[in-house]
mmCIF file of C-alpha atoms in Angstrom:
data_model
loop_
_atom_site.group_PDB
_atom_site.id
_atom_site.type_symbol
_atom_site.label_atom_id
_atom_site.label_comp_id
_atom_site.label_asym_id
_atom_site.label_seq_id
_atom_site.Cartn_x
_atom_site.Cartn_y
_atom_site.Cartn_z
ATOM 1 C CA MET A 1 -0.023 -0.097 -0.001
ATOM 2 C CA PHE A 2 2.961 2.350 0.733
ATOM 3 C CA GLY A 3 3.798 2.241 -3.040
ATOM 4 C CA TYR A 4 0.284 3.100 -3.979
ATOM 5 C CA TYR A 5 0.322 6.098 -1.749
ATOM 6 C CA ILE A 6 3.511 7.356 -3.454
ATOM 7 C CA LEU A 7 1.953 6.838 -6.883
ATOM 8 C CA ILE A 8 -1.182 8.721 -5.885
ATOM 9 C CA ALA A 9 0.858 11.490 -4.397
ATOM 10 C CA GLY A 10 3.038 11.796 -7.493
ATOM 11 C CA ILE A 11 -0.113 11.934 -9.742
ATOM 12 C CA ALA A 12 -1.710 14.491 -7.424
ATOM 13 C CA LEU A 13 1.310 16.570 -7.507
ATOM 14 C CA VAL A 14 1.499 16.542 -11.326
ATOM 15 C CA SER A 15 -2.206 17.158 -11.589
ATOM 16 C CA TRP A 16 -1.960 20.170 -9.205
ATOM 17 C CA LEU A 17 0.952 21.628 -11.267
ATOM 18 C CA VAL A 18 -1.006 21.303 -14.628
ATOM 19 C CA SER A 19 -4.189 22.817 -13.099
ATOM 20 C CA ASN A 20 -2.212 25.639 -11.523
ATOM 21 C CA ARG A 21 -0.659 26.345 -14.839
ATOM 22 C CA LEU A 22 -4.005 26.269 -16.593
ATOM 23 C CA GLN A 23 -5.290 28.797 -14.029
ATOM 24 C CA SER A 24 -2.452 31.152 -14.650
ATOM 25 C CA LYS A 25 -2.813 30.832 -18.375
ATOM 26 C CA PHE A 26 -6.578 31.537 -18.232
ATOM 27 C CA ASP A 27 -5.840 34.608 -16.104
ATOM 28 C CA TYR A 28 -3.253 35.905 -18.469
ATOM 29 C CA TYR A 29 -5.337 35.417 -21.479
ATOM 30 C CA SER A 30 -8.214 36.996 -19.842
ATOM 31 C CA LYS A 31 -6.404 40.243 -20.165
ATOM 32 C CA VAL A 32 -6.184 39.759 -23.933
ATOM 33 C CA HIS A 33 -9.331 41.642 -25.011
ATOM 34 C CA LEU A 34 -11.141 40.481 -28.290
ATOM 35 C CA ARG A 35 -10.886 43.187 -31.050
ATOM 36 C CA ASN A 36 -14.540 42.143 -32.174
ATOM 37 C CA GLY A 37 -15.949 42.893 -28.734
ATOM 38 C CA MET A 38 -17.956 39.747 -28.379
ATOM 39 C CA SER A 39 -18.542 37.984 -25.035
ATOM 40 C CA GLY A 40 -18.204 34.292 -24.478
ATOM 41 C CA ALA A 41 -21.823 33.693 -24.791
ATOM 42 C CA GLU A 42 -21.977 35.562 -28.153
ATOM 43 C CA ILE A 43 -19.023 33.552 -29.458
ATOM 44 C CA ALA A 44 -20.765 30.353 -28.472
ATOM 45 C CA GLU A 45 -24.033 31.357 -30.077
ATOM 46 C CA GLN A 46 -22.223 32.265 -33.354
ATOM 47 C CA MET A 47 -20.383 29.076 -33.492
ATOM 48 C CA LEU A 48 -23.414 26.957 -33.068
ATOM 49 C CA HIS A 49 -25.439 28.990 -35.654
ATOM 50 C CA ASP A 50 -22.510 28.692 -38.166
ATOM 51 C CA HIS A 51 -22.658 24.953 -37.715
ATOM 52 C CA GLY A 52 -26.514 24.989 -38.262
ATOM 53 C CA ILE A 53 -27.232 24.352 -34.653
ATOM 54 C CA TYR A 54 -30.281 25.976 -33.243
ATOM 55 C CA ASP A 55 -31.624 23.639 -30.615
ATOM 56 C CA VAL A 56 -28.794 24.205 -28.172
ATOM 57 C CA LYS A 57 -29.013 26.825 -25.499
ATOM 58 C CA VAL A 58 -26.115 28.879 -24.091
ATOM 59 C CA ILE A 59 -26.519 29.494 -20.411
ATOM 60 C CA SER A 60 -24.355 30.764 -17.556
ATOM 61 C CA THR A 61 -23.386 28.451 -14.658
ATOM 62 C CA PRO A 62 -21.860 29.403 -11.341
ATOM 63 C CA GLY A 63 -18.294 28.829 -10.352
ATOM 64 C CA ARG A 64 -14.799 29.195 -12.316
ATOM 65 C CA LEU A 65 -13.760 26.928 -15.046
ATOM 66 C CA THR A 66 -16.960 24.924 -14.608
ATOM 67 C CA ASP A 67 -17.771 25.090 -18.427
ATOM 68 C CA HIS A 68 -19.331 22.102 -19.951
ATOM 69 C CA TYR A 69 -21.629 20.918 -22.593
ATOM 70 C CA ASN A 70 -24.745 18.720 -21.497
ATOM 71 C CA PRO A 71 -25.904 16.440 -24.222
ATOM 72 C CA VAL A 72 -29.009 15.439 -22.176
ATOM 73 C CA ASP A 73 -30.801 18.879 -22.391
ATOM 74 C CA LYS A 74 -28.546 20.308 -25.064
ATOM 75 C CA THR A 75 -27.112 23.147 -23.212
ATOM 76 C CA VAL A 76 -23.666 24.976 -23.334
ATOM 77 C CA ASN A 77 -22.955 25.840 -19.788
ATOM 78 C CA LEU A 78 -20.361 28.678 -19.542
ATOM 79 C CA SER A 79 -18.945 29.839 -16.136
ATOM 80 C CA GLU A 80 -19.525 33.526 -15.231
ATOM 81 C CA ALA A 81 -15.960 34.205 -16.076
ATOM 82 C CA VAL A 82 -16.566 33.133 -19.571
ATOM 83 C CA TYR A 83 -20.222 33.921 -20.401
ATOM 84 C CA ASN A 84 -19.960 37.705 -19.896
ATOM 85 C CA GLN A 85 -16.229 38.319 -20.609
ATOM 86 C CA ARG A 86 -14.814 39.442 -23.870
ATOM 87 C CA ASN A 87 -11.260 38.086 -24.087
ATOM 88 C CA ALA A 88 -9.187 35.390 -25.730
ATOM 89 C CA ALA A 89 -9.599 32.919 -22.795
ATOM 90 C CA ALA A 90 -13.289 33.272 -22.898
ATOM 91 C CA ALA A 91 -13.553 32.818 -26.528
ATOM 92 C CA ALA A 92 -11.321 29.654 -26.439
ATOM 93 C CA VAL A 93 -13.519 28.084 -23.651
ATOM 94 C CA ALA A 94 -16.765 29.086 -25.250
ATOM 95 C CA ALA A 95 -15.822 27.746 -28.656
ATOM 96 C CA HIS A 96 -14.409 24.417 -27.109
ATOM 97 C CA GLU A 97 -17.737 23.659 -25.375
ATOM 98 C CA CYS A 98 -19.587 24.393 -28.565
ATOM 99 C CA GLY A 99 -17.196 21.764 -30.193
ATOM 100 C CA HIS A 100 -18.746 19.348 -28.055
ATOM 101 C CA ALA A 101 -22.222 20.490 -29.214
ATOM 102 C CA VAL A 102 -20.996 20.043 -32.870
ATOM 103 C CA GLN A 103 -19.709 16.607 -31.981
ATOM 104 C CA HIS A 104 -23.072 15.616 -30.642
ATOM 105 C CA ALA A 105 -24.981 16.996 -33.628
ATOM 106 C CA THR A 106 -22.733 15.217 -36.081
ATOM 107 C CA ALA A 107 -22.771 11.932 -34.071
ATOM 108 C CA TYR A 108 -18.974 11.975 -33.315
ATOM 109 C CA SER A 109 -18.331 8.355 -32.489
ATOM 110 C CA TRP A 110 -16.079 8.924 -29.508
ATOM 111 C CA LEU A 111 -18.402 11.385 -27.888
ATOM 112 C CA THR A 112 -21.295 8.811 -28.440
ATOM 113 C CA MET A 113 -19.300 5.997 -26.889
ATOM 114 C CA ARG A 114 -18.357 8.156 -23.915
ATOM 115 C CA SER A 115 -21.874 9.268 -23.401
ATOM 116 C CA GLN A 116 -23.059 5.601 -23.292
ATOM 117 C CA MET A 117 -20.444 4.735 -20.697
ATOM 118 C CA VAL A 118 -21.413 7.539 -18.233
ATOM 119 C CA PRO A 119 -24.029 5.398 -16.234
ATOM 120 C CA ILE A 120 -21.633 2.557 -15.941
ATOM 121 C CA VAL A 121 -18.704 4.816 -14.918
ATOM 122 C CA ASN A 122 -20.739 6.379 -12.233
ATOM 123 C CA VAL A 123 -20.973 3.104 -10.543
ATOM 124 C CA SER A 124 -17.683 1.575 -11.417
ATOM 125 C CA SER A 125 -15.443 4.414 -10.338
ATOM 126 C CA SER A 126 -16.888 4.400 -6.651
ATOM 127 C CA LEU A 127 -16.943 0.682 -6.139
ATOM 128 C CA SER A 128 -13.873 -0.614 -8.024
ATOM 129 C CA GLN A 129 -11.092 -0.034 -5.540
ATOM 130 C CA TRP A 130 -13.272 -1.085 -2.634
ATOM 131 C CA LEU A 131 -13.861 -4.401 -4.229
ATOM 132 C CA ILE A 132 -10.100 -4.896 -5.004
ATOM 133 C CA VAL A 133 -9.167 -4.089 -1.425
ATOM 134 C CA GLY A 134 -11.941 -6.196 -0.011
ATOM 135 C CA GLY A 135 -10.748 -9.151 -2.274
ATOM 136 C CA LEU A 136 -7.297 -8.843 -1.060
ATOM 137 C CA ILE A 137 -8.421 -8.765 2.497
ATOM 138 C CA LEU A 138 -10.498 -11.920 1.957
ATOM 139 C CA GLY A 139 -7.319 -13.620 0.994
ATOM 140 C CA ILE A 140 -6.836 -14.019 -2.825
ATOM 141 C CA ALA A 141 -3.572 -15.662 -2.169
ATOM 142 C CA SER A 142 -5.213 -18.929 -1.073
ATOM 143 C CA LYS A 143 -5.064 -21.833 -3.366
ATOM 144 C CA GLY A 144 -7.901 -22.397 -5.623
ATOM 145 C CA LEU A 145 -10.525 -20.065 -7.157
ATOM 146 C CA SER A 146 -11.308 -18.174 -3.803
ATOM 147 C CA ILE A 147 -14.115 -15.689 -3.334
ATOM 148 C CA GLY A 148 -11.694 -12.913 -2.619
ATOM 149 C CA TYR A 149 -10.002 -13.490 -5.930
ATOM 150 C CA ILE A 150 -13.240 -13.325 -7.794
ATOM 151 C CA VAL A 151 -14.153 -10.060 -5.911
ATOM 152 C CA ALA A 152 -10.840 -8.543 -6.735
ATOM 153 C CA ILE A 153 -11.123 -9.393 -10.453
ATOM 154 C CA VAL A 154 -14.523 -7.881 -10.605
ATOM 155 C CA GLY A 155 -13.202 -4.767 -9.012
ATOM 156 C CA LEU A 156 -10.311 -4.745 -11.723
ATOM 157 C CA ILE A 157 -12.983 -5.044 -14.405
ATOM 158 C CA LEU A 158 -14.838 -2.143 -13.068
ATOM 159 C CA MET A 159 -11.699 0.015 -12.726
ATOM 160 C CA GLY A 160 -10.749 -1.077 -16.300
ATOM 161 C CA ILE A 161 -14.065 0.366 -17.497
ATOM 162 C CA ALA A 162 -13.383 3.686 -15.602
ATOM 163 C CA THR A 163 -9.934 3.744 -17.090
ATOM 164 C CA ALA A 164 -11.269 3.180 -20.579
ATOM 165 C CA PHE A 165 -13.628 6.155 -20.123
ATOM 166 C CA SER A 166 -10.521 8.444 -19.199
ATOM 167 C CA LEU A 167 -8.784 7.282 -22.277
ATOM 168 C CA ILE A 168 -11.811 7.791 -24.646
ATOM 169 C CA THR A 169 -12.203 11.253 -23.064
ATOM 170 C CA LEU A 170 -8.917 12.316 -24.681
ATOM 171 C CA PRO A 171 -9.906 12.241 -28.382
ATOM 172 C CA VAL A 172 -13.243 13.805 -27.448
ATOM 173 C CA GLU A 173 -11.526 16.807 -25.751
ATOM 174 C CA TYR A 174 -8.678 17.193 -28.268
ATOM 175 C CA ASP A 175 -11.236 16.985 -31.159
ATOM 176 C CA ALA A 176 -13.398 19.634 -29.487
ATOM 177 C CA SER A 177 -10.440 21.926 -29.137
ATOM 178 C CA ASN A 178 -9.430 21.424 -32.862
ATOM 179 C CA ARG A 179 -12.926 22.111 -33.895
ATOM 180 C CA ALA A 180 -12.955 25.483 -31.825
ATOM 181 C CA LEU A 181 -9.633 26.609 -33.164
ATOM 182 C CA ALA A 182 -10.537 25.804 -36.730
ATOM 183 C CA TRP A 183 -13.666 27.828 -36.362
ATOM 184 C CA LEU A 184 -12.038 30.757 -34.695
ATOM 185 C CA LYS A 185 -9.381 30.850 -37.380
ATOM 186 C CA ASN A 186 -11.566 30.188 -40.499
ATOM 187 C CA LYS A 187 -14.229 32.705 -39.510
ATOM 188 C CA ASN A 188 -11.654 35.319 -38.683
ATOM 189 C CA MET A 189 -13.166 35.518 -35.139
ATOM 190 C CA VAL A 190 -9.967 36.449 -33.547
ATOM 191 C CA SER A 191 -6.592 38.202 -34.344
ATOM 192 C CA GLN A 192 -3.329 36.388 -34.665
ATOM 193 C CA GLN A 193 -2.519 37.353 -31.019
ATOM 194 C CA GLU A 194 -5.883 36.290 -29.713
ATOM 195 C CA TYR A 195 -5.587 32.938 -31.608
ATOM 196 C CA ALA A 196 -2.326 32.252 -30.086
ATOM 197 C CA GLY A 197 -3.851 32.805 -26.614
ATOM 198 C CA ALA A 198 -6.793 30.605 -27.394
ATOM 199 C CA GLU A 199 -4.619 27.814 -28.559
ATOM 200 C CA ASP A 200 -2.439 27.983 -25.535
ATOM 201 C CA SER A 201 -5.246 27.977 -23.270
ATOM 202 C CA LEU A 202 -6.834 24.809 -24.777
ATOM 203 C CA LYS A 203 -3.656 23.131 -24.884
ATOM 204 C CA TRP A 204 -3.285 23.421 -21.139
ATOM 205 C CA ALA A 205 -6.893 22.548 -20.584
ATOM 206 C CA ALA A 206 -6.288 19.250 -22.610
ATOM 207 C CA ARG A 207 -3.329 18.291 -20.482
ATOM 208 C CA THR A 208 -5.468 18.012 -17.395
ATOM 209 C CA TYR A 209 -7.428 15.243 -19.099
ATOM 210 C CA LEU A 210 -4.150 13.737 -20.116
ATOM 211 C CA VAL A 211 -2.710 13.656 -16.579
ATOM 212 C CA ALA A 212 -6.111 12.208 -15.419
ATOM 213 C CA ALA A 213 -5.812 9.333 -18.040
ATOM 214 C CA ILE A 214 -2.328 8.509 -17.195
ATOM 215 C CA GLY A 215 -3.156 8.451 -13.502
ATOM 216 C CA ALA A 216 -6.063 6.141 -14.167
ATOM 217 C CA VAL A 217 -3.856 3.779 -16.173
ATOM 218 C CA ALA A 218 -1.058 3.766 -13.619
ATOM 219 C CA SER A 219 -3.555 3.043 -10.635
ATOM 220 C CA MET A 220 -5.045 0.272 -12.622
ATOM 221 C CA LEU A 221 -1.706 -1.451 -13.359
ATOM 222 C CA TYR A 222 -0.794 -1.053 -9.729
ATOM 223 C CA TRP A 223 -3.775 -2.885 -8.450
ATOM 224 C CA ALA A 224 -3.614 -5.460 -11.253
ATOM 225 C CA LEU A 225 -0.029 -6.164 -10.109
ATOM 226 C CA GLN A 226 -1.272 -6.579 -6.547
ATOM 227 C CA VAL A 227 -4.098 -9.012 -7.542
ATOM 228 C CA PHE A 228 -2.250 -11.156 -10.025
ATOM 229 C CA GLY A 229 1.098 -10.858 -8.123
ATOM 230 C CA ARG A 230 -0.338 -12.183 -4.909
ATOM 231 C CA ARG A 231 -2.189 -14.852 -6.825
ATOM 232 C CA GLU A 232 1.052 -16.285 -8.099
#
C-alpha cells in the first residue's frame, strides 16, 4: 500500500501543477481583449449557428472553469468568467464547449461511446477500489478460485471500465479543441495574437485530461499487479 500512496501522491502533484498552470494561463489570456468585442456567450451562439445548430441553449453556470456541454438537455454551460467576458480565454473556452455540441450534432463516435459509458462509470468508479481491497483482505493468495480473488477481479474489471472512460475522453476533448480553433481561425473571429492565446489555453486544458488518463492507467496497473502478483 505504501507504493500506492507514493503513486497517488505523485499523480496528485502533477495534476496540481498542470491545473495551476491552466489557471495562470486563463488569467493571463483573460487580459487579452477581443478586437470584435464579443462575449463568450456571443461567441458560443455564433459558432453554433455557423454549424447549423439552433436547438442548443447557451446558459451561464456558477463557478470558475466549470464550463461544460450537457448532451442530455442540449445546453452549453459557461462559467461566469466566460459567459460575460470578452477576451481570448473566454473565446477559447466558449468555442471548445460548442465543439462538443458540434460533435453531438454530427454523432461523433468517440463522444457517443463516452456518453453511453457514463451510467456505468458512475457506479464503477466508486466501487472498483473497494472491491479490489476487499478481495485482497479476503485472501486472494489462497489456493484455488477463492471468493476474494473473484471479488478482486470484478473490481479490476470495473476499474478497467473507468480507465477506458478516461482514455476515450482524450480524443473527445482534443477534437473539440481542434474544432474550436479551426472555427475561430476560418471565420476570422480572432486576431493572430488572440488565436495564439486561445490555442495555448486549450492546450493546457487538454493536459489536465491527459494527466487524469495517465493516473487512471497507472492506478489500474498497480492494482492489477497486486491482485495477480499475490495470486501467483
